[in-house]
Amino acid sequence: MSMVVCGDFQPTGLLALVDEECWFPKATDKSLVDKLIAQHSTHAKFQKPTDFRDKANFSLIHYAGKVDYSCDQWLLKNMDPLNENVVSLLQESSLDFMKTIWKDGQCVIKSPLMRYAI
């Protein structure tokens, strides 16, 4: 099998990187920030801190202006399990879109916490 490398490589999105980093047991908020900067530092809407005293780990340029983000405990917060009742409600939603994206929702065991995957 041969592999074709496209010159049009798209970096992994911010939320996908947060989710991906949660699967690595030794991942830290710093390793997440390092990956975000490595993947997105060349993007016009992404800015890394210019001063070591900045409390923000990175900034995004939104329609409303520059928004600073600090990644303190992002990995921990992203690993919070969803209550089974919440998943059931989303699967039985009256909105077709919600039903569609949650129809295959299943429990994925990730020690020590449980996570739900779509």
mmCIF file with all atom_site columns, C-alpha atoms in Angstrom:
data_model
loop_
_atom_site.group_PDB
_atom_site.id
_atom_site.type_symbol
_atom_site.label_atom_id
_atom_site.label_alt_id
_atom_site.label_comp_id
_atom_site.label_asym_id
_atom_site.label_entity_id
_atom_site.label_seq_id
_atom_site.pdbx_PDB_ins_code
_atom_site.Cartn_x
_atom_site.Cartn_y
_atom_site.Cartn_z
_atom_site.occupancy
_atom_site.B_iso_or_equiv
_atom_site.pdbx_formal_charge
_atom_site.auth_seq_id
_atom_site.auth_comp_id
_atom_site.auth_asym_id
_atom_site.auth_atom_id
_atom_site.pdbx_PDB_model_num
ATOM 1   C CA . MET A 1 1   ? 0.000   0.000  0.000  1.00 0.00 ? 1   MET A CA 1
ATOM 2   C CA . SER A 1 2   ? 1.418   3.379  -0.904 1.00 0.00 ? 2   SER A CA 1
ATOM 3   C CA . MET A 1 3   ? 0.758   6.571  0.967  1.00 0.00 ? 3   MET A CA 1
ATOM 4   C CA . VAL A 1 4   ? 0.082   9.882  -0.737 1.00 0.00 ? 4   VAL A CA 1
ATOM 5   C CA . VAL A 1 5   ? 1.153   12.996 1.139  1.00 0.00 ? 5   VAL A CA 1
ATOM 6   C CA . CYS A 1 6   ? -0.924  16.034 0.305  1.00 0.00 ? 6   CYS A CA 1
ATOM 7   C CA . GLY A 1 7   ? 0.684   19.447 0.301  1.00 0.00 ? 7   GLY A CA 1
ATOM 8   C CA . ASP A 1 8   ? -2.623  20.807 1.596  1.00 0.00 ? 8   ASP A CA 1
ATOM 9   C CA . PHE A 1 9   ? -2.139  19.531 5.182  1.00 0.00 ? 9   PHE A CA 1
ATOM 10  C CA . GLN A 1 10  ? -4.723  20.875 7.609  1.00 0.00 ? 10  GLN A CA 1
ATOM 11  C CA . PRO A 1 11  ? -3.693  21.086 11.280 1.00 0.00 ? 11  PRO A CA 1
ATOM 12  C CA . THR A 1 12  ? -5.812  19.395 13.905 1.00 0.00 ? 12  THR A CA 1
ATOM 13  C CA . GLY A 1 13  ? -8.424  21.754 15.368 1.00 0.00 ? 13  GLY A CA 1
ATOM 14  C CA . LEU A 1 14  ? -8.213  23.136 18.894 1.00 0.00 ? 14  LEU A CA 1
ATOM 15  C CA . LEU A 1 15  ? -10.990 21.006 20.358 1.00 0.00 ? 15  LEU A CA 1
ATOM 16  C CA . ALA A 1 16  ? -9.735  17.861 18.614 1.00 0.00 ? 16  ALA A CA 1
ATOM 17  C CA . LEU A 1 17  ? -6.285  18.444 20.125 1.00 0.00 ? 17  LEU A CA 1
ATOM 18  C CA . VAL A 1 18  ? -7.782  18.840 23.603 1.00 0.00 ? 18  VAL A CA 1
ATOM 19  C CA . ASP A 1 19  ? -9.721  15.603 23.169 1.00 0.00 ? 19  ASP A CA 1
ATOM 20  C CA . GLU A 1 20  ? -6.715  13.777 21.721 1.00 0.00 ? 20  GLU A CA 1
ATOM 21  C CA . GLU A 1 21  ? -4.460  14.893 24.555 1.00 0.00 ? 21  GLU A CA 1
ATOM 22  C CA . CYS A 1 22  ? -6.912  13.441 27.111 1.00 0.00 ? 22  CYS A CA 1
ATOM 23  C CA . TRP A 1 23  ? -6.127  9.936  25.878 1.00 0.00 ? 23  TRP A CA 1
ATOM 24  C CA . PHE A 1 24  ? -2.448  10.198 26.858 1.00 0.00 ? 24  PHE A CA 1
ATOM 25  C CA . PRO A 1 25  ? -1.904  9.354  30.530 1.00 0.00 ? 25  PRO A CA 1
ATOM 26  C CA . LYS A 1 26  ? 1.169   11.565 30.897 1.00 0.00 ? 26  LYS A CA 1
ATOM 27  C CA . ALA A 1 27  ? -0.354  14.560 29.097 1.00 0.00 ? 27  ALA A CA 1
ATOM 28  C CA . THR A 1 28  ? -0.359  17.867 30.933 1.00 0.00 ? 28  THR A CA 1
ATOM 29  C CA . ASP A 1 29  ? -1.835  21.286 30.313 1.00 0.00 ? 29  ASP A CA 1
ATOM 30  C CA . LYS A 1 30  ? 1.652   22.374 29.227 1.00 0.00 ? 30  LYS A CA 1
ATOM 31  C CA . SER A 1 31  ? 1.936   19.549 26.681 1.00 0.00 ? 31  SER A CA 1
ATOM 32  C CA . LEU A 1 32  ? -1.470  20.620 25.338 1.00 0.00 ? 32  LEU A CA 1
ATOM 33  C CA . VAL A 1 33  ? -0.332  24.246 25.008 1.00 0.00 ? 33  VAL A CA 1
ATOM 34  C CA . ASP A 1 34  ? 2.872   23.106 23.289 1.00 0.00 ? 34  ASP A CA 1
ATOM 35  C CA . LYS A 1 35  ? 0.851   21.096 20.748 1.00 0.00 ? 35  LYS A CA 1
ATOM 36  C CA . LEU A 1 36  ? -1.567  23.960 20.158 1.00 0.00 ? 36  LEU A CA 1
ATOM 37  C CA . ILE A 1 37  ? 1.288   26.361 19.502 1.00 0.00 ? 37  ILE A CA 1
ATOM 38  C CA . ALA A 1 38  ? 3.103   23.848 17.274 1.00 0.00 ? 38  ALA A CA 1
ATOM 39  C CA . GLN A 1 39  ? -0.036  23.227 15.199 1.00 0.00 ? 39  GLN A CA 1
ATOM 40  C CA . HIS A 1 40  ? -1.478  26.732 14.989 1.00 0.00 ? 40  HIS A CA 1
ATOM 41  C CA . SER A 1 41  ? 1.273   29.315 15.542 1.00 0.00 ? 41  SER A CA 1
ATOM 42  C CA . THR A 1 42  ? 1.304   30.238 11.836 1.00 0.00 ? 42  THR A CA 1
ATOM 43  C CA . HIS A 1 43  ? -2.465  30.801 11.658 1.00 0.00 ? 43  HIS A CA 1
ATOM 44  C CA . ALA A 1 44  ? -3.437  34.461 11.382 1.00 0.00 ? 44  ALA A CA 1
ATOM 45  C CA . LYS A 1 45  ? -6.177  34.116 14.029 1.00 0.00 ? 45  LYS A CA 1
ATOM 46  C CA . PHE A 1 46  ? -3.921  32.371 16.583 1.00 0.00 ? 46  PHE A CA 1
ATOM 47  C CA . GLN A 1 47  ? -1.414  34.221 18.763 1.00 0.00 ? 47  GLN A CA 1
ATOM 48  C CA . LYS A 1 48  ? 1.009   32.854 21.296 1.00 0.00 ? 48  LYS A CA 1
ATOM 49  C CA . PRO A 1 49  ? 1.891   35.030 24.287 1.00 0.00 ? 49  PRO A CA 1
ATOM 50  C CA . THR A 1 50  ? 4.474   37.721 23.628 1.00 0.00 ? 50  THR A CA 1
ATOM 51  C CA . ASP A 1 51  ? 5.375   38.327 27.267 1.00 0.00 ? 51  ASP A CA 1
ATOM 52  C CA . PHE A 1 52  ? 6.369   35.570 29.711 1.00 0.00 ? 52  PHE A CA 1
ATOM 53  C CA . ARG A 1 53  ? 4.219   37.315 32.344 1.00 0.00 ? 53  ARG A CA 1
ATOM 54  C CA . ASP A 1 54  ? 1.053   36.794 30.312 1.00 0.00 ? 54  ASP A CA 1
ATOM 55  C CA . LYS A 1 55  ? -1.503  34.706 32.140 1.00 0.00 ? 55  LYS A CA 1
ATOM 56  C CA . ALA A 1 56  ? -2.895  33.551 28.803 1.00 0.00 ? 56  ALA A CA 1
ATOM 57  C CA . ASN A 1 57  ? -1.408  30.506 27.082 1.00 0.00 ? 57  ASN A CA 1
ATOM 58  C CA . PHE A 1 58  ? -2.666  31.654 23.696 1.00 0.00 ? 58  PHE A CA 1
ATOM 59  C CA . SER A 1 59  ? -5.077  34.110 22.108 1.00 0.00 ? 59  SER A CA 1
ATOM 60  C CA . LEU A 1 60  ? -7.604  33.809 19.309 1.00 0.00 ? 60  LEU A CA 1
ATOM 61  C CA . ILE A 1 61  ? -8.739  36.682 17.167 1.00 0.00 ? 61  ILE A CA 1
ATOM 62  C CA . HIS A 1 62  ? -12.546 36.535 17.071 1.00 0.00 ? 62  HIS A CA 1
ATOM 63  C CA . TYR A 1 63  ? -15.016 38.862 15.356 1.00 0.00 ? 63  TYR A CA 1
ATOM 64  C CA . ALA A 1 64  ? -15.182 40.811 18.623 1.00 0.00 ? 64  ALA A CA 1
ATOM 65  C CA . GLY A 1 65  ? -11.411 41.122 18.960 1.00 0.00 ? 65  GLY A CA 1
ATOM 66  C CA . LYS A 1 66  ? -8.582  39.297 20.699 1.00 0.00 ? 66  LYS A CA 1
ATOM 67  C CA . VAL A 1 67  ? -9.629  36.751 23.336 1.00 0.00 ? 67  VAL A CA 1
ATOM 68  C CA . ASP A 1 68  ? -7.005  35.328 25.722 1.00 0.00 ? 68  ASP A CA 1
ATOM 69  C CA . TYR A 1 69  ? -7.194  31.699 26.856 1.00 0.00 ? 69  TYR A CA 1
ATOM 70  C CA . SER A 1 70  ? -5.516  30.034 29.809 1.00 0.00 ? 70  SER A CA 1
ATOM 71  C CA . CYS A 1 71  ? -5.349  26.226 29.618 1.00 0.00 ? 71  CYS A CA 1
ATOM 72  C CA . ASP A 1 72  ? -5.347  25.648 33.372 1.00 0.00 ? 72  ASP A CA 1
ATOM 73  C CA . GLN A 1 73  ? -7.045  22.286 34.017 1.00 0.00 ? 73  GLN A CA 1
ATOM 74  C CA . TRP A 1 74  ? -8.438  21.992 30.476 1.00 0.00 ? 74  TRP A CA 1
ATOM 75  C CA . LEU A 1 75  ? -7.542  18.307 30.287 1.00 0.00 ? 75  LEU A CA 1
ATOM 76  C CA . LEU A 1 76  ? -9.137  17.552 33.644 1.00 0.00 ? 76  LEU A CA 1
ATOM 77  C CA . LYS A 1 77  ? -12.295 19.460 32.721 1.00 0.00 ? 77  LYS A CA 1
ATOM 78  C CA . ASN A 1 78  ? -12.525 17.735 29.337 1.00 0.00 ? 78  ASN A CA 1
ATOM 79  C CA . MET A 1 79  ? -12.466 14.315 31.008 1.00 0.00 ? 79  MET A CA 1
ATOM 80  C CA . ASP A 1 80  ? -15.618 14.895 33.050 1.00 0.00 ? 80  ASP A CA 1
ATOM 81  C CA . PRO A 1 81  ? -17.977 12.019 32.299 1.00 0.00 ? 81  PRO A CA 1
ATOM 82  C CA . LEU A 1 82  ? -21.407 12.722 30.901 1.00 0.00 ? 82  LEU A CA 1
ATOM 83  C CA . ASN A 1 83  ? -24.302 11.458 32.941 1.00 0.00 ? 83  ASN A CA 1
ATOM 84  C CA . GLU A 1 84  ? -26.096 8.559  31.218 1.00 0.00 ? 84  GLU A CA 1
ATOM 85  C CA . ASN A 1 85  ? -29.365 10.498 31.514 1.00 0.00 ? 85  ASN A CA 1
ATOM 86  C CA . VAL A 1 86  ? -27.856 13.408 29.570 1.00 0.00 ? 86  VAL A CA 1
ATOM 87  C CA . VAL A 1 87  ? -26.744 11.076 26.774 1.00 0.00 ? 87  VAL A CA 1
ATOM 88  C CA . SER A 1 88  ? -30.210 9.487  26.679 1.00 0.00 ? 88  SER A CA 1
ATOM 89  C CA . LEU A 1 89  ? -31.875 12.889 26.479 1.00 0.00 ? 89  LEU A CA 1
ATOM 90  C CA . LEU A 1 90  ? -29.604 13.946 23.622 1.00 0.00 ? 90  LEU A CA 1
ATOM 91  C CA . GLN A 1 91  ? -30.295 10.682 21.773 1.00 0.00 ? 91  GLN A CA 1
ATOM 92  C CA . GLU A 1 92  ? -34.051 11.236 22.160 1.00 0.00 ? 92  GLU A CA 1
ATOM 93  C CA . SER A 1 93  ? -33.972 14.939 21.282 1.00 0.00 ? 93  SER A CA 1
ATOM 94  C CA . SER A 1 94  ? -36.753 16.459 19.186 1.00 0.00 ? 94  SER A CA 1
ATOM 95  C CA . LEU A 1 95  ? -34.017 18.070 17.061 1.00 0.00 ? 95  LEU A CA 1
ATOM 96  C CA . ASP A 1 96  ? -32.938 15.810 14.199 1.00 0.00 ? 96  ASP A CA 1
ATOM 97  C CA . PHE A 1 97  ? -29.421 17.233 14.275 1.00 0.00 ? 97  PHE A CA 1
ATOM 98  C CA . MET A 1 98  ? -28.950 16.275 17.941 1.00 0.00 ? 98  MET A CA 1
ATOM 99  C CA . LYS A 1 99  ? -30.355 12.811 17.363 1.00 0.00 ? 99  LYS A CA 1
ATOM 100 C CA . THR A 1 100 ? -27.986 12.302 14.462 1.00 0.00 ? 100 THR A CA 1
ATOM 101 C CA . ILE A 1 101 ? -24.789 13.292 16.227 1.00 0.00 ? 101 ILE A CA 1
ATOM 102 C CA . TRP A 1 102 ? -25.646 11.348 19.402 1.00 0.00 ? 102 TRP A CA 1
ATOM 103 C CA . LYS A 1 103 ? -27.251 8.251  17.849 1.00 0.00 ? 103 LYS A CA 1
ATOM 104 C CA . ASP A 1 104 ? -24.055 6.207  18.192 1.00 0.00 ? 104 ASP A CA 1
ATOM 105 C CA . GLY A 1 105 ? -23.084 7.650  21.567 1.00 0.00 ? 105 GLY A CA 1
ATOM 106 C CA . GLN A 1 106 ? -21.510 4.935  23.627 1.00 0.00 ? 106 GLN A CA 1
ATOM 107 C CA . CYS A 1 107 ? -19.576 4.624  26.814 1.00 0.00 ? 107 CYS A CA 1
ATOM 108 C CA . VAL A 1 108 ? -15.802 4.455  26.425 1.00 0.00 ? 108 VAL A CA 1
ATOM 109 C CA . ILE A 1 109 ? -13.886 3.364  29.497 1.00 0.00 ? 109 ILE A CA 1
ATOM 110 C CA . LYS A 1 110 ? -10.802 5.414  30.229 1.00 0.00 ? 110 LYS A CA 1
ATOM 111 C CA . SER A 1 111 ? -9.329  4.769  33.606 1.00 0.00 ? 111 SER A CA 1
ATOM 112 C CA . PRO A 1 112 ? -10.028 6.284  36.057 1.00 0.00 ? 112 PRO A CA 1
ATOM 113 C CA . LEU A 1 113 ? -12.898 8.212  34.492 1.00 0.00 ? 113 LEU A CA 1
ATOM 114 C CA . MET A 1 114 ? -15.586 7.196  32.011 1.00 0.00 ? 114 MET A CA 1
ATOM 115 C CA . ARG A 1 115 ? -16.040 9.160  28.786 1.00 0.00 ? 115 ARG A CA 1
ATOM 116 C CA . TYR A 1 116 ? -18.719 9.162  26.158 1.00 0.00 ? 116 TYR A CA 1
ATOM 117 C CA . ALA A 1 117 ? -17.817 9.124  22.506 1.00 0.00 ? 117 ALA A CA 1
ATOM 118 C CA . ILE A 1 118 ? -19.865 9.926  19.461 1.00 0.00 ? 118 ILE A CA 1
#
